[in-house]
Coordinates of C-alpha atoms in Angstrom, one line a residue:
M15 CA 15.0 -6.4 -17.7
A16 CA 16.7 -7.5 -14.5
D17 CA 18.0 -4.0 -13.9
E18 CA 14.6 -2.4 -14.4
S19 CA 12.6 -4.7 -12.0
P20 CA 14.4 -3.6 -8.8
K21 CA 13.8 0.1 -9.5
K22 CA 10.1 -0.4 -10.4
I23 CA 9.4 -2.5 -7.3
E24 CA 11.5 -0.4 -4.9
L25 CA 9.9 2.9 -5.9
G26 CA 6.4 1.7 -6.6
V27 CA 5.6 -0.3 -3.5
Y28 CA 7.9 -0.4 -0.6
Q29 CA 9.6 2.9 0.0
R30 CA 7.8 6.0 1.0
P31 CA 8.0 8.9 -1.5
E32 CA 10.7 11.5 -0.9
D33 CA 9.8 14.9 0.5
A34 CA 8.1 17.1 -2.0
P35 CA 10.3 19.7 -3.8
K36 CA 10.5 23.2 -2.4
I37 CA 9.4 24.6 -5.7
T38 CA 6.3 22.8 -7.0
A39 CA 4.9 22.6 -10.5
T40 CA 2.1 25.0 -9.5
E41 CA 4.6 27.7 -8.5
M42 CA 6.6 27.2 -11.7
I43 CA 3.4 27.8 -13.7
A44 CA 2.6 30.9 -11.7
A45 CA 6.1 32.2 -12.3
I46 CA 5.8 31.7 -16.0
L47 CA 2.4 33.3 -16.2
S48 CA 3.8 36.3 -14.2
L49 CA 6.7 36.7 -16.6
V50 CA 4.4 36.4 -19.6
W51 CA 2.1 39.1 -18.2
L52 CA 5.0 41.5 -17.5
A53 CA 6.3 41.0 -21.0
M54 CA 2.9 41.7 -22.5
T55 CA 2.5 44.8 -20.3
A56 CA 6.0 46.1 -21.3
G57 CA 5.2 45.5 -25.0
Y58 CA 2.0 47.4 -24.7
F59 CA 3.7 50.5 -23.2
M60 CA 6.5 50.3 -25.7
I61 CA 4.0 50.3 -28.6
V62 CA 1.1 52.5 -27.3
G63 CA 3.0 54.6 -24.8
T64 CA 2.1 55.7 -21.3
G65 CA -0.8 57.8 -22.4
T66 CA 0.1 60.7 -20.0
S67 CA -1.0 64.1 -20.9
E68 CA 1.5 66.7 -22.0
G69 CA 0.3 69.0 -19.2
G70 CA 2.2 67.0 -16.5
F71 CA 2.3 64.0 -14.2
D72 CA -1.2 62.5 -13.5
S73 CA -1.0 60.7 -10.1
I74 CA -4.4 59.0 -10.4
R75 CA -3.6 57.5 -13.8
F76 CA -0.2 56.3 -12.6
V77 CA -1.9 54.5 -9.6
M78 CA -4.4 52.9 -12.0
M79 CA -1.6 51.6 -14.3
I80 CA 0.3 50.2 -11.3
I81 CA -2.9 48.3 -10.1
A82 CA -3.6 47.1 -13.7
I83 CA 0.0 45.7 -14.0
F84 CA 0.4 44.0 -10.6
M85 CA -3.1 43.0 -9.6
P86 CA -3.2 40.0 -12.0
I87 CA 0.2 38.9 -10.8
A88 CA -1.0 39.1 -7.2
M89 CA -4.0 37.0 -8.1
I90 CA -1.9 34.4 -9.8
W91 CA 0.3 33.9 -6.8
V92 CA -2.6 33.9 -4.4
G93 CA -4.1 31.0 -6.4
A94 CA -0.7 29.2 -6.4
L95 CA -0.3 29.5 -2.7
A96 CA -3.9 28.3 -2.1
V97 CA -3.2 25.2 -4.2
R98 CA 0.0 24.4 -2.2
A99 CA -1.7 25.0 1.1
S100 CA -4.6 22.6 0.1
V101 CA -2.1 19.9 -0.7
T102 CA -0.2 20.4 2.5
M103 CA -3.5 20.3 4.5
R104 CA -4.6 17.0 3.0
E105 CA -1.2 15.4 3.9
E106 CA -1.3 16.8 7.4
S107 CA -4.9 15.7 8.0
R108 CA -3.9 12.1 7.5
R109 CA -1.1 12.4 10.1
L110 CA -3.3 14.3 12.5
Q111 CA -6.0 11.6 12.4
A112 CA -3.6 9.1 14.1
A113 CA -2.4 11.7 16.5
I114 CA -5.9 12.7 17.6
S115 CA -6.8 9.0 18.2
A116 CA -3.7 8.7 20.4
M117 CA -4.6 11.9 22.3
R118 CA -8.1 10.7 22.9
Q119 CA -6.9 7.4 24.3
A120 CA -4.4 9.3 26.6
Y121 CA -7.2 11.6 27.7
L122 CA -9.5 8.7 28.6
S123 CA -6.7 7.0 30.4
G124 CA -6.0 10.1 32.4
Q125 CA -9.6 10.3 33.6
Q126 CA -9.2 7.0 35.4
G127 CA -7.9 7.4 38.9
G128 CA -6.2 5.3 41.5
S129 CA -7.3 1.7 41.6
N130 CA -9.1 1.9 38.2
A131 CA -5.8 2.9 36.5
T132 CA -4.0 0.0 38.2
V133 CA -6.7 -2.5 37.2
E134 CA -6.6 -1.2 33.6
K135 CA -2.9 -1.5 33.5
K136 CA -3.1 -5.1 34.7
L137 CA -5.7 -5.9 32.1
E138 CA -3.5 -4.5 29.4
E139 CA -0.6 -6.6 30.6
I140 CA -2.8 -9.7 30.6
A141 CA -4.1 -8.9 27.1
A142 CA -0.5 -8.4 25.8
A143 CA 0.6 -11.6 27.3
Q144 CA -2.3 -13.4 25.7
R145 CA -1.5 -11.9 22.3
K146 CA 2.1 -13.0 22.6
T147 CA 1.0 -16.5 23.5
E148 CA -1.4 -16.7 20.5
S149 CA 1.4 -15.4 18.2
T150 CA 3.7 -18.1 19.5
L151 CA 1.0 -20.8 19.0
A152 CA 0.4 -19.5 15.5
T153 CA 4.0 -20.1 14.5
F154 CA 4.4 -23.4 16.3
T155 CA 4.4 -26.6 14.4
S156 CA 5.5 -30.1 15.1
I157 CA 8.3 -31.7 13.2
R158 CA 7.3 -35.0 11.6
P159 CA 9.7 -37.7 10.5
G160 CA 10.6 -37.4 6.9
Q161 CA 9.1 -33.9 6.5
T162 CA 10.3 -32.3 3.2
P163 CA 12.3 -29.0 3.6
A164 CA 10.6 -25.9 2.4
E165 CA 13.4 -25.4 -0.2
D166 CA 12.5 -28.7 -1.9
K167 CA 8.8 -28.8 -1.3
L168 CA 6.4 -27.7 -4.1
A169 CA 4.2 -24.7 -3.4
I170 CA 1.4 -26.0 -5.6
P171 CA 0.3 -29.6 -5.1
A172 CA 1.6 -32.2 -7.5
P173 CA -1.7 -33.2 -9.0
A174 CA -2.3 -29.7 -10.3
L175 CA 1.2 -29.7 -11.8
I176 CA 0.7 -33.1 -13.5
E177 CA -2.6 -32.0 -15.0
D178 CA -0.9 -28.9 -16.5
Q179 CA 2.0 -30.9 -17.8
A180 CA -0.2 -33.5 -19.4
S181 CA -1.7 -30.9 -21.7
L182 CA 1.7 -29.8 -23.1
A183 CA 2.2 -30.1 -26.8
L184 CA 4.5 -28.7 -29.5
G185 CA 5.0 -25.0 -29.2
T186 CA 4.9 -25.1 -25.4
P187 CA 5.8 -21.7 -23.9
S188 CA 9.0 -21.4 -21.9
E189 CA 7.2 -20.7 -18.6
S190 CA 5.5 -24.1 -18.8
L191 CA 8.8 -25.8 -18.9
A192 CA 10.2 -23.9 -15.9
P193 CA 11.0 -26.0 -12.8
P194 CA 8.2 -26.2 -10.2
L195 CA 8.1 -23.5 -7.6
S196 CA 9.2 -24.4 -4.1
V197 CA 7.4 -23.3 -0.9
A198 CA 10.4 -21.2 0.2
D199 CA 10.5 -19.3 -3.1
F200 CA 6.8 -18.9 -3.1
I201 CA 6.8 -17.3 0.4
K202 CA 9.7 -15.0 -0.5
A203 CA 8.0 -13.9 -3.7
M204 CA 4.7 -13.1 -1.8
N205 CA 6.7 -10.8 0.4
F206 CA 8.5 -9.1 -2.6
P207 CA 12.1 -8.0 -2.4
E208 CA 13.0 -5.8 0.6
T209 CA 15.4 -3.5 -1.3
A210 CA 17.0 -3.2 -4.7
E211 CA 20.0 -5.1 -3.3
D212 CA 17.9 -8.1 -2.2
K213 CA 19.3 -10.6 -4.7
E214 CA 17.7 -13.6 -3.1
G215 CA 14.3 -11.9 -3.1
F216 CA 14.5 -11.1 -6.8
R217 CA 15.7 -14.6 -7.6
A218 CA 12.6 -16.0 -5.8
L219 CA 10.4 -13.4 -7.6
R220 CA 11.7 -14.4 -11.0
R221 CA 11.0 -18.1 -10.3
A222 CA 7.5 -17.3 -9.1
L223 CA 6.8 -15.2 -12.2
S224 CA 7.7 -18.2 -14.4
D225 CA 4.8 -20.1 -12.8
R226 CA 1.6 -19.3 -14.6
K227 CA -0.8 -19.5 -11.6
V228 CA 1.5 -17.8 -9.1
S229 CA 2.5 -15.0 -11.5
Q230 CA -1.2 -13.9 -11.8
L231 CA -1.4 -13.5 -8.1
I232 CA 1.9 -11.6 -8.0
H233 CA 0.8 -9.1 -10.6
A234 CA -2.6 -8.6 -8.9
A235 CA -0.8 -8.1 -5.5
Q236 CA 1.7 -5.6 -7.0
D237 CA -1.2 -3.6 -8.5
V238 CA -3.1 -3.2 -5.2
L239 CA 0.1 -2.5 -3.2
T240 CA 1.0 0.3 -5.7
L241 CA -2.5 1.7 -5.5
L242 CA -2.5 1.6 -1.7
S243 CA 0.9 3.3 -1.5
Q244 CA -0.7 6.2 -3.4
D245 CA -2.8 6.8 -0.3
G246 CA 0.2 6.4 2.1
I247 CA -0.8 2.9 3.1
Y248 CA 2.3 0.6 3.4
M249 CA 2.2 -3.0 4.5
D250 CA 5.4 -2.6 6.6
D251 CA 3.5 -0.1 8.8
L252 CA 0.7 -2.6 9.6
R253 CA 0.9 -4.8 12.6
P254 CA -2.1 -7.2 12.3
D255 CA -3.1 -9.7 14.9
R256 CA -1.8 -13.1 14.0
A257 CA -4.4 -15.8 13.3
K258 CA -3.7 -19.4 14.0
P259 CA -2.9 -21.6 11.0
E260 CA -6.1 -23.7 11.6
I261 CA -8.2 -20.5 10.9
W262 CA -6.4 -20.1 7.6
R263 CA -7.1 -23.7 6.8
R264 CA -10.8 -23.2 7.5
F265 CA -10.8 -20.3 5.2
A266 CA -9.1 -22.3 2.5
K267 CA -11.7 -25.0 2.8
G268 CA -14.5 -22.5 2.2
E269 CA -15.7 -21.5 5.7
R270 CA -16.8 -17.9 6.2
G271 CA -18.3 -15.7 8.9
H272 CA -17.4 -15.7 12.6
A273 CA -15.3 -18.9 12.3
V274 CA -12.6 -17.0 10.2
A275 CA -13.3 -13.4 11.4
S276 CA -9.8 -13.3 13.1
L277 CA -8.2 -13.3 9.7
G278 CA -9.2 -9.6 9.5
G279 CA -6.6 -8.7 12.1
V280 CA -5.7 -5.3 10.7
R281 CA -6.6 -2.7 13.4
D282 CA -5.1 0.5 11.8
R283 CA -8.2 2.7 11.6
S284 CA -6.6 5.2 9.3
S285 CA -5.6 2.6 6.7
L286 CA -9.0 1.0 6.9
A287 CA -10.8 4.3 6.5
L288 CA -8.7 5.3 3.5
A289 CA -9.0 2.0 1.8
S290 CA -12.8 1.9 2.4
A291 CA -13.3 5.4 1.0
R292 CA -11.3 4.6 -2.1
M293 CA -13.3 1.4 -2.6
K294 CA -16.4 3.5 -2.8
Q295 CA -15.0 6.3 -5.0
D296 CA -12.5 4.6 -7.4
A297 CA -13.8 1.9 -9.8
I298 CA -10.3 1.0 -11.0
F299 CA -9.2 0.4 -7.4
R300 CA -12.3 -1.6 -6.6
D301 CA -11.8 -3.9 -9.6
A302 CA -8.1 -4.4 -8.8
V303 CA -9.0 -5.3 -5.2
H304 CA -11.7 -7.9 -6.1
H305 CA -9.3 -9.4 -8.7
F306 CA -6.6 -9.7 -6.1
L307 CA -8.9 -11.3 -3.5
R308 CA -10.1 -13.9 -5.9
K309 CA -6.5 -14.8 -7.0
F310 CA -5.3 -15.0 -3.4
D311 CA -8.2 -17.1 -2.3
K312 CA -7.7 -19.6 -5.2
T313 CA -3.9 -19.8 -4.9
F314 CA -4.0 -20.2 -1.1
A315 CA -6.5 -23.0 -1.3
E316 CA -4.1 -25.0 -3.4
F317 CA -1.1 -24.0 -1.2
E318 CA -2.8 -25.0 2.0
Q319 CA -3.3 -28.7 0.9
T320 CA 0.4 -29.6 1.4
A321 CA 1.6 -26.7 3.6
T322 CA 2.6 -27.1 7.2
D323 CA 1.4 -24.9 10.0
E324 CA 4.8 -23.2 10.1
E325 CA 4.7 -22.4 6.3
I326 CA 1.2 -21.0 6.6
A327 CA 2.3 -18.8 9.5
A328 CA 5.3 -17.6 7.5
L329 CA 3.0 -16.8 4.5
S330 CA 0.5 -14.9 6.7
D331 CA 3.3 -12.5 7.7
C332 CA 4.2 -11.4 4.2
R333 CA 3.2 -8.2 2.5
T334 CA 0.7 -9.9 0.2
A335 CA -1.1 -11.6 3.1
R336 CA -1.2 -8.3 5.0
A337 CA -2.8 -6.7 2.0
F338 CA -5.3 -9.6 1.8
M339 CA -6.2 -9.1 5.5
L340 CA -6.6 -5.3 5.1
L341 CA -8.7 -5.5 1.9
G342 CA -10.6 -8.6 3.0
R343 CA -11.8 -6.7 6.1
V344 CA -12.7 -3.6 4.1
T345 CA -14.8 -5.7 1.6
G346 CA -16.4 -7.9 4.3
T347 CA -14.8 -11.1 3.1
F348 CA -14.4 -12.4 6.7
D349 CA -18.0 -11.4 7.8

């Protein structure tokens, strides 16, 4: 089982699919159909004969036979090439959308002349410095005397664990007897292993899967990450705006609306558009998203009770949290 998990996670979520083969399944089918048609044609002439008159060579009949033989083959390959061109155009349209947006911004910037361009550049520098300051503040936390290290601190508050353990009886499943999950392992598991060689990441993931509550969130997160990757949406490509830990705490305590709107910090319009369109068209994707959002909301509310600002900031930068910010904005969770 340990050998199968790395392959599944590596290929299903994190790495982009390899380039499409030069010969696709459609072209293989077209080649087979062409060979079948030629074989049938050859068999027909071997059994029935050419049908030419004894008087000599009939050029019109010969041309008609050539058309009857090769016209279906030509139509088969026209259809195969049309299918391949359609697939290629759909893939290119996704890339062109981002390129067009960048060209539009460059065009608008080029229309600004002289002092306007200078002022705009200064404003962009100020905005960048402000975002950098906010990111630094989001990760800043004070060190209190006697603070428990993340490796020893429990991810889920102790009362919840005591309540679960009090209900144990004979025949208790093995996962209920597993050691409590630490904050460090919880955050690593929420980010999932980086590669198939990430032994520390898989160790944390196995520990998290032994926790009944956290394992439900991990399975829900893996489902939505796999579905998003089918549309070319990868969490490593997203660079969301970082929200302060106090905003995350407000969300955990039940606040909604403008007070927590900064949690939807994903600005990638292509990813937002693709996810929003699939939410409307794919019922399976929609159910998986709502299930994931509920599990993340419930688990984070318990995690926040004992987590420090630094630990919340670290969790907000993992792949699972980025998926939550993307899908939460698409579904209007932060509105």
